[in-house]
CSV table of C-alpha atoms in Angstrom, one decimal:
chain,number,residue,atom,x,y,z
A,1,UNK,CA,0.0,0.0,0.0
A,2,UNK,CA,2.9,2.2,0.8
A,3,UNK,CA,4.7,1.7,-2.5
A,4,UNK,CA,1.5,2.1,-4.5
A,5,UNK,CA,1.1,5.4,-2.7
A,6,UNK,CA,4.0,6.5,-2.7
A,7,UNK,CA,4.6,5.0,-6.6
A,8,UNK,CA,7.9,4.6,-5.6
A,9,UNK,CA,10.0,1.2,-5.7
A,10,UNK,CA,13.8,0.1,-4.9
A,11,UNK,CA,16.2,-2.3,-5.9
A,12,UNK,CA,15.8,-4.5,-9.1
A,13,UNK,CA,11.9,-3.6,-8.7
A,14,UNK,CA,12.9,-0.2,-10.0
A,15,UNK,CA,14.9,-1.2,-12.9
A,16,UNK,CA,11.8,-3.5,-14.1
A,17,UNK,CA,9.6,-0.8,-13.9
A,18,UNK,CA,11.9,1.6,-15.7
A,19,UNK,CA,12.7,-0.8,-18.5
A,20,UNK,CA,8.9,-1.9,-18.6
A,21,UNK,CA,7.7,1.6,-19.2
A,22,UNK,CA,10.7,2.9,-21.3
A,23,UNK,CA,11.8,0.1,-23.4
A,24,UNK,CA,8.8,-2.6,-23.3
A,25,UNK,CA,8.8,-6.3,-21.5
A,26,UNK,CA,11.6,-8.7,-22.6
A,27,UNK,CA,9.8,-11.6,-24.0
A,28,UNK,CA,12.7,-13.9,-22.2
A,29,UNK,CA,9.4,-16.1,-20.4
A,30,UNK,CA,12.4,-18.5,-19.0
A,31,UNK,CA,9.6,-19.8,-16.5
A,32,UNK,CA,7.9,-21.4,-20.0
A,33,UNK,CA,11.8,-23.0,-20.9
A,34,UNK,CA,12.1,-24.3,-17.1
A,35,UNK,CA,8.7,-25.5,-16.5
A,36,UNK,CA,6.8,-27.6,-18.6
A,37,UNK,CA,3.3,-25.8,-18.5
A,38,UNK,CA,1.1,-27.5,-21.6
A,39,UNK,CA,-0.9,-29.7,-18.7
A,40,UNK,CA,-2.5,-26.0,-17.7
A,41,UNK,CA,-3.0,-25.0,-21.2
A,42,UNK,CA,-6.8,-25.7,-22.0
A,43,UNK,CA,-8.2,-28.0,-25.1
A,44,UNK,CA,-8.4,-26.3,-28.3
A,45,UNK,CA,-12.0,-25.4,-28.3
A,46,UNK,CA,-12.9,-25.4,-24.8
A,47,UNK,CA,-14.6,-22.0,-23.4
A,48,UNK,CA,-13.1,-21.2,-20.1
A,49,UNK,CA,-15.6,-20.8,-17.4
A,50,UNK,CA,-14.9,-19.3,-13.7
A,51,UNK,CA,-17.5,-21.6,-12.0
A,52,UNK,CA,-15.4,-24.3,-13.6
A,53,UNK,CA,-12.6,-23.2,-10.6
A,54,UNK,CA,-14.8,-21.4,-8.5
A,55,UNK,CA,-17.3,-24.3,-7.9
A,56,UNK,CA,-14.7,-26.8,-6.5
A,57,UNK,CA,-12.8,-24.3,-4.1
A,58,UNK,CA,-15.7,-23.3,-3.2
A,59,UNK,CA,-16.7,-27.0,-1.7
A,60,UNK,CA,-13.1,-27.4,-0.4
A,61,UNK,CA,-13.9,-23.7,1.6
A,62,UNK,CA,-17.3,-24.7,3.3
A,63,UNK,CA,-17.0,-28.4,2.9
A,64,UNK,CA,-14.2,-28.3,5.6
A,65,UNK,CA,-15.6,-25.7,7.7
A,66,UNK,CA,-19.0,-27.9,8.0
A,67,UNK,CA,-16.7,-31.0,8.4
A,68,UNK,CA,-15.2,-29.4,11.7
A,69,UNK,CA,-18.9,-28.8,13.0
A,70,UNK,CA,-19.8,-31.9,11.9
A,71,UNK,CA,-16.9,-34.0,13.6
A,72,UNK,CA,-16.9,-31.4,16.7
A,73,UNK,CA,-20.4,-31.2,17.3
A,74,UNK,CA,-20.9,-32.1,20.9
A,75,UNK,CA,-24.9,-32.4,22.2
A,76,UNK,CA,-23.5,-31.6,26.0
A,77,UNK,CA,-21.8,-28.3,24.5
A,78,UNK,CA,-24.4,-26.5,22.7
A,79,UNK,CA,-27.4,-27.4,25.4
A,80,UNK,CA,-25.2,-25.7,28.2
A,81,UNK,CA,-27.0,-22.4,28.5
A,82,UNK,CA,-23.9,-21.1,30.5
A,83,UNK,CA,-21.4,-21.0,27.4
A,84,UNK,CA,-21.9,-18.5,24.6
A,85,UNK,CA,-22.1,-18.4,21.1
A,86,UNK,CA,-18.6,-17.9,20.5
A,87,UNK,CA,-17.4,-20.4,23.3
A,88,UNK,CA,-19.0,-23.1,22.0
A,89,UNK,CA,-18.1,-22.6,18.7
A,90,UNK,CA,-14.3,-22.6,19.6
A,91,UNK,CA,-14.9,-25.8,21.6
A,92,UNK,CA,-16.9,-27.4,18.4
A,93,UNK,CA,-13.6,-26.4,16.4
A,94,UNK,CA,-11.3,-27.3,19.4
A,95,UNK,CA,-12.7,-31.3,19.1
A,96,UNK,CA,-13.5,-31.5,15.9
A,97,UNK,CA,-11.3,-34.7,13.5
A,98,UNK,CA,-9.6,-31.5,10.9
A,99,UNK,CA,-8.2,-34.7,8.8
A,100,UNK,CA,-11.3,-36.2,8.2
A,101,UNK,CA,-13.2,-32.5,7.7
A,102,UNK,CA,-10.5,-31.9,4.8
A,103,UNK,CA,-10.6,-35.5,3.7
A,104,UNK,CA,-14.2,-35.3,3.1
A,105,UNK,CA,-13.8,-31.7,1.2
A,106,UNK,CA,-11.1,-32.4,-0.7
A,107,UNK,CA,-12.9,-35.7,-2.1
A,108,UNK,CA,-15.7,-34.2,-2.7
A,109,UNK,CA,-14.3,-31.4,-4.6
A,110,UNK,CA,-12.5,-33.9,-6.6
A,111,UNK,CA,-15.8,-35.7,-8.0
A,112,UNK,CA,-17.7,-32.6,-8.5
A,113,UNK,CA,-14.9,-31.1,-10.4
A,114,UNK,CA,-14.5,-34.4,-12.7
A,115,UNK,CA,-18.3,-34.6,-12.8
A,116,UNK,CA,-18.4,-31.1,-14.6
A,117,UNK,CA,-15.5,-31.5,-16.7
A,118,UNK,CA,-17.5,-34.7,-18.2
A,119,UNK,CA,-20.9,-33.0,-18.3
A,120,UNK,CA,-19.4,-30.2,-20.2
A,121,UNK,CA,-17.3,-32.8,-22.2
A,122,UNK,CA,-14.6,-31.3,-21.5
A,123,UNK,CA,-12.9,-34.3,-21.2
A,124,UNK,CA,-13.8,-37.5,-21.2
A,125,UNK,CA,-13.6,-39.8,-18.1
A,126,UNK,CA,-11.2,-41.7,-18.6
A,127,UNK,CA,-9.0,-38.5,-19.5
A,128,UNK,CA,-10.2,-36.4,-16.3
A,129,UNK,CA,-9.1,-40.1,-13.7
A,130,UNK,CA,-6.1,-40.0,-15.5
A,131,UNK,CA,-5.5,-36.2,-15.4
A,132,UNK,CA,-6.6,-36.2,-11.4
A,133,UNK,CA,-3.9,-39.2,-11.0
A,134,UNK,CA,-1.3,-36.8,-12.5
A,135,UNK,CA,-2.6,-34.3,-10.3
A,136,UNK,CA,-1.4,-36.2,-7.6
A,137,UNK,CA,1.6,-36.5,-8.8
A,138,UNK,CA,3.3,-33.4,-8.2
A,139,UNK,CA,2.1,-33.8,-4.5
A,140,UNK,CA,4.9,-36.4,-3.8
A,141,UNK,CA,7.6,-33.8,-3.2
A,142,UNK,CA,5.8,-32.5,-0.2
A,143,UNK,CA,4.7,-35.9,0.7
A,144,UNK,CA,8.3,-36.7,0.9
A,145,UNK,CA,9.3,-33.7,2.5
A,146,UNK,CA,6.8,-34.5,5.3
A,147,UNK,CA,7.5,-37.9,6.1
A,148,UNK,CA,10.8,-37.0,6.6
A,149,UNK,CA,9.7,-33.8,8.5
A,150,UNK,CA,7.9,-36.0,10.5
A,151,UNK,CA,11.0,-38.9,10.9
A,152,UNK,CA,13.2,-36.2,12.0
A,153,UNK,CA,11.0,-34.8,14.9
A,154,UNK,CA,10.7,-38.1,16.1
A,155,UNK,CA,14.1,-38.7,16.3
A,156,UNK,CA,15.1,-35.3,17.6
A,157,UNK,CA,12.3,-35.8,20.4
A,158,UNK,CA,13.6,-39.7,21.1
A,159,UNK,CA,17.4,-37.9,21.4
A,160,UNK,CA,16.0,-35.1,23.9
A,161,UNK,CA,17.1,-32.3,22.1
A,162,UNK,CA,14.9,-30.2,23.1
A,163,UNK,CA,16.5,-30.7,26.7
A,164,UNK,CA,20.2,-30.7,24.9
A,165,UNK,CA,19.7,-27.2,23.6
A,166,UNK,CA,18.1,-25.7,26.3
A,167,UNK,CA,21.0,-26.2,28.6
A,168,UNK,CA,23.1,-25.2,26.1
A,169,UNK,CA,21.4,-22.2,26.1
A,170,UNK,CA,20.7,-21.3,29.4
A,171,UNK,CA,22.8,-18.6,30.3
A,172,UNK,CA,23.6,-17.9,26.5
A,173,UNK,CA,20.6,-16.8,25.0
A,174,UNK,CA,18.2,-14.9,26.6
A,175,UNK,CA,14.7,-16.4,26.6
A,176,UNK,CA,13.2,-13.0,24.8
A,177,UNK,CA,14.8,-13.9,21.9
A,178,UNK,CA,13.8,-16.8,21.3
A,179,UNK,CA,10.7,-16.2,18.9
A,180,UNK,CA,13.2,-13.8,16.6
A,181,UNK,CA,15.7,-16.5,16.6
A,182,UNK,CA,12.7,-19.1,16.1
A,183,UNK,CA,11.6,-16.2,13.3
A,184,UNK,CA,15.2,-16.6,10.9
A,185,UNK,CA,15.3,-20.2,11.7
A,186,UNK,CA,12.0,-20.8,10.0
A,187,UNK,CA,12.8,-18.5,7.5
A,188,UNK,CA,15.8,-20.3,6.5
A,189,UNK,CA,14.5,-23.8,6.8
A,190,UNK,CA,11.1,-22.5,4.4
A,191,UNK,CA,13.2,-20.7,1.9
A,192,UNK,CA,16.1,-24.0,1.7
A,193,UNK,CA,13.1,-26.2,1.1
A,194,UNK,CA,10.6,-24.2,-0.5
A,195,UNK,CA,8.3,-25.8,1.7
A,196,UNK,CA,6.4,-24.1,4.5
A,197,UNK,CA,4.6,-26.9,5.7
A,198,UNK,CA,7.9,-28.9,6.1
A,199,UNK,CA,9.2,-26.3,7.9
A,200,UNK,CA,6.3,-26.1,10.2
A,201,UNK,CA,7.1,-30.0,10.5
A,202,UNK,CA,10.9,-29.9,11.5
A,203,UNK,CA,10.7,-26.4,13.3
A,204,UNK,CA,7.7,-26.9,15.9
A,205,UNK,CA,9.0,-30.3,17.6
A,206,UNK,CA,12.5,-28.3,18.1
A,207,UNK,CA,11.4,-24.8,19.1
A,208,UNK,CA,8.2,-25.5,21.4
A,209,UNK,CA,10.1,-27.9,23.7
A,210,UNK,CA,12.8,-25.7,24.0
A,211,UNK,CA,10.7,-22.4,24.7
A,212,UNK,CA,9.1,-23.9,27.1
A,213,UNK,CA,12.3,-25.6,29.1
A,214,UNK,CA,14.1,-22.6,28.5
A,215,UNK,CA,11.7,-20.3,30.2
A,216,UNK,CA,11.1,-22.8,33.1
A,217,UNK,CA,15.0,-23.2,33.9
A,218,UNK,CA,15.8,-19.7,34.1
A,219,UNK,CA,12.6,-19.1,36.6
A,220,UNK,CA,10.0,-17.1,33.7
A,221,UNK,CA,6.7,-16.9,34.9
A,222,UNK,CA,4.8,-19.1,33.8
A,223,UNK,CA,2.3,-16.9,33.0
A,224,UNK,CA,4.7,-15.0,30.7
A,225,UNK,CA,6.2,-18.6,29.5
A,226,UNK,CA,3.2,-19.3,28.3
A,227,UNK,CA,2.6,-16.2,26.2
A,228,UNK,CA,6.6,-16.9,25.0
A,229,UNK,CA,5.4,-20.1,24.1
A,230,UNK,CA,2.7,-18.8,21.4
A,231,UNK,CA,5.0,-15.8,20.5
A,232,UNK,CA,7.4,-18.8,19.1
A,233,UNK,CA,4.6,-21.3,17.8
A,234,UNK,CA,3.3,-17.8,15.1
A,235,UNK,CA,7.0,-16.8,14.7
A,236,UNK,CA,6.9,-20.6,12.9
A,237,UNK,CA,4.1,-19.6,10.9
A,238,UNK,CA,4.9,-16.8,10.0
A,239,UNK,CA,9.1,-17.1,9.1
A,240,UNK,CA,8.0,-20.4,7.1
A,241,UNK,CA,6.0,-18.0,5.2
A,242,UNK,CA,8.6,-15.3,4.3
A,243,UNK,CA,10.5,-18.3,3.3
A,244,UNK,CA,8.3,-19.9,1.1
A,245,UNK,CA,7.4,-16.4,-0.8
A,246,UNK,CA,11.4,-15.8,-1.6
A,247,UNK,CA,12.0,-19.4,-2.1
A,248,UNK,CA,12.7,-19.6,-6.5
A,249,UNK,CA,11.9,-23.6,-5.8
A,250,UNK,CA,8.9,-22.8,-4.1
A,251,UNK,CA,4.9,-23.9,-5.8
A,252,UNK,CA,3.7,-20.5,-5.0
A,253,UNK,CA,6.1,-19.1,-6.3
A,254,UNK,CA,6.7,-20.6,-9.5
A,255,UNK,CA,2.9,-20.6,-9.8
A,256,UNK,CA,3.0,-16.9,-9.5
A,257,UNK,CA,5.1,-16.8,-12.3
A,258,UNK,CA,3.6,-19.2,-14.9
A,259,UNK,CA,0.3,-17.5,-14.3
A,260,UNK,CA,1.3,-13.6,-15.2
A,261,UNK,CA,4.1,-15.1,-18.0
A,262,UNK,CA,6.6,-13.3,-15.7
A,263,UNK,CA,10.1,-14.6,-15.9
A,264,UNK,CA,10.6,-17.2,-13.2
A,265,UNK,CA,14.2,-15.8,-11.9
A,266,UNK,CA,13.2,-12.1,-12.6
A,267,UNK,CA,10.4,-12.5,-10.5
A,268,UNK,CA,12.1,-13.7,-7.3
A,269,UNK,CA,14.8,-10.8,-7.7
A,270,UNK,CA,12.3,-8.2,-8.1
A,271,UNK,CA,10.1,-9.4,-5.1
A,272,UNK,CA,12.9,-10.9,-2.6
A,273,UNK,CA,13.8,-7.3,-1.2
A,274,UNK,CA,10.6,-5.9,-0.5
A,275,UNK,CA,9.7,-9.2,1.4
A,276,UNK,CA,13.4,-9.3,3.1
A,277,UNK,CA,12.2,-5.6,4.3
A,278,UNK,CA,8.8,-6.4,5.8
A,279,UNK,CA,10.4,-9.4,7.4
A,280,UNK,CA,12.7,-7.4,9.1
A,281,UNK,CA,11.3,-5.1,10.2
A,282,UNK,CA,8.3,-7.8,11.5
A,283,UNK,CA,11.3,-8.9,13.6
A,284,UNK,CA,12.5,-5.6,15.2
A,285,UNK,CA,9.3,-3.8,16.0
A,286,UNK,CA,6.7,-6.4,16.1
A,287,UNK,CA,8.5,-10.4,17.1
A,288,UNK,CA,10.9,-8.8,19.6
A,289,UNK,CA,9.0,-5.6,21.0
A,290,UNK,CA,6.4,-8.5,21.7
A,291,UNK,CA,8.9,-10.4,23.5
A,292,UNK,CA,10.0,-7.2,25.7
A,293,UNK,CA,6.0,-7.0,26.4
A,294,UNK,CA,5.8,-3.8,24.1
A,295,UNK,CA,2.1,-2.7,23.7
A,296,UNK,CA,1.2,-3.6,20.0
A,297,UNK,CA,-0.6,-0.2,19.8
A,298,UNK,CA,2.9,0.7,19.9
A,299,UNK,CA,4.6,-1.1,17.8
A,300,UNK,CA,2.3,-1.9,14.5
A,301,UNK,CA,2.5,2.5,14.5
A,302,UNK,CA,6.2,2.3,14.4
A,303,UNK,CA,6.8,-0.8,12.5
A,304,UNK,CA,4.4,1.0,9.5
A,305,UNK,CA,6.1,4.3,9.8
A,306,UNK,CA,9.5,2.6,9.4
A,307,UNK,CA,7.9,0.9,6.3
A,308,UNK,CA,7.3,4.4,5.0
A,309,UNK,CA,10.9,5.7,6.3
A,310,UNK,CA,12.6,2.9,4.2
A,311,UNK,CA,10.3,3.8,1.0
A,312,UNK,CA,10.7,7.1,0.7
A,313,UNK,CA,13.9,7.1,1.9
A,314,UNK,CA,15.2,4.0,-0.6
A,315,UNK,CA,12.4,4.1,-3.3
A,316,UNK,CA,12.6,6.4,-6.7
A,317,UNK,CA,9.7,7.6,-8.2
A,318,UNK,CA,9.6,5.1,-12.0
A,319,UNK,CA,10.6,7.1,-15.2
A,320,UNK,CA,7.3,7.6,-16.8
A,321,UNK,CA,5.2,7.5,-13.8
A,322,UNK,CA,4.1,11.0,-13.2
A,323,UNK,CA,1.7,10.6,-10.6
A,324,UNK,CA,3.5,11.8,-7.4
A,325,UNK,CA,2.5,12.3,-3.8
């Protein structure tokens, strides 16, 4: 939002932009060389339709959303006239089977999507099985990645890492750090990878346990532990995240790029500073000031205006562009 107000950018952003405006896009399209993409081209003759897309994210959407109240729904819960609304929805959630909510949605989703690429003869069936086997194909990278994910934190947890590392770090690191260390671990692990939810895998069994033993040898509060403790579990989230949208071997990423034509490499150079910025600066004002219990009315204010400090302090106006503010 700043950089469209602003319409300023900075670093290799800026030097796309000029080129763009001044000299035209390069017709390079390296993503088309590196990437086979004729599987998402459509059938000569086939009218695209939205609902075609729309219909079966739709049903993955609410199907899993009425899976988790289906699966959660407790009689005892929503007859107790001394919970609220929102208290027994959370509960509902809370016990609700989230594998067989997203089994059931993703299935479903499946048929409906092959039953209206048949009806529309689209394809026939044999060719829209065969295509949905494909489909799960390219899934068996981040299957891999998972199992392993999920091999590793059993070892490490058999092995007592957790307990290795925090007395290794007790008296080393102080316990406030922790979710901005947990932050660039993430971020590294995600970006290596190009896979979030193997990160999420490897990183949580490592980081919780230690949190948590960390806080309790050096005689935190429990109280404040505790709010450590889910400091670290969304500095996971949120550093596999930043790692996965810089990461060039990334889905989303490469996705991004088949679906504007951009070229694959120029569009992780153009985009990797501007998300290297906002993760920093998540880091300084937002992960640590947390840590140091700084009120977020504080720092979301300063952690924006920095935003703006580094764009109008970094960012040239585009050749061309001549709406300023």
């Amino acid at each position: 939002l700043i950089l469209i107000w602003q319409n300023r950018d900075f670093g290799p952003m800026w030097a796309a932009e000029t080129q763009a405006r001044s000299k035209g896009v390069e017709p390079k399209n390296l993503a088309k060389k590196s990437v086979d993409i004729s599987e998402f081209e459509p059938k000569p003759g086939v009218k695209p339709r939205s609902v075609n897309a729309l219909l079966p994210v739709f049903i993955v959407v609410f199907g899993t959303v009425a899976g988790l109240l289906i699966t959660g729904y407790s009689p005892e819960v929503w007859s107790d006239s001394e919970m609220g609304f929102g208290k027994k929805l959370s509960t509902t959630v809370g016990q609700s089977d989230s594998y067989r909510a997203l089994l059931w949605s993703s299935m479903g989703a499946l048929i409906v999507a092959i039953l209206i690429t048949v009806a529309q003869k689209i394809m026939t069936f044999t060719e829209a099985v065969e295509t949905s086997i494909d489909g799960f194909k390219t899934m068996i990278n981040a299957v891999i990645i998972l199992i392993l994910a999920w091999s590793l934190a059993a070892v490490t947890a058999e092995m007592h890492t957790a307990d290795y590392l925090a007395q290794l770090a007790t008296g080393n690191i102080a316990a406030w750090t922790i979710p901005a260390i947990t932050f660039l671990i993430s971020a590294v692990v995600s970006f290596s990878t190009g896979s979030a939810w193997g990160t999420m895998a490897i990183v949580y069994p490592l980081m919780l346990p230690l949190t948590w033993q960390l806080s309790i040898s050096t005689g935190t509060d429990p109280d404040i532990a505790l709010a450590l403790f889910y400091n670290v579990t969304s500095c996971v989230l949120a550093g596999a995240v930043l790692g996965d949208h810089c990461s060039p071997i990334s889905d989303t990423t490469i996705l991004s790029s088949l679906a504007t034509q951009c070229d694959h490499i120029d569009h992780v150079r153009t985009q990797m500073p501007y998300a290297i910025t906002v993760g920093l600066v998540a880091v300084i004002l937002t992960t640590a000031s947390a840590a140091l219990a700084v009120p977020w009315y504080l720092s979301f204010p300063l952690g924006i205006a920095l935003l703006f400090g580094v764009v109008r302090l970094f960012g040239k106006i585009v050749p061309g562009n001549h709406v300023t503010v």
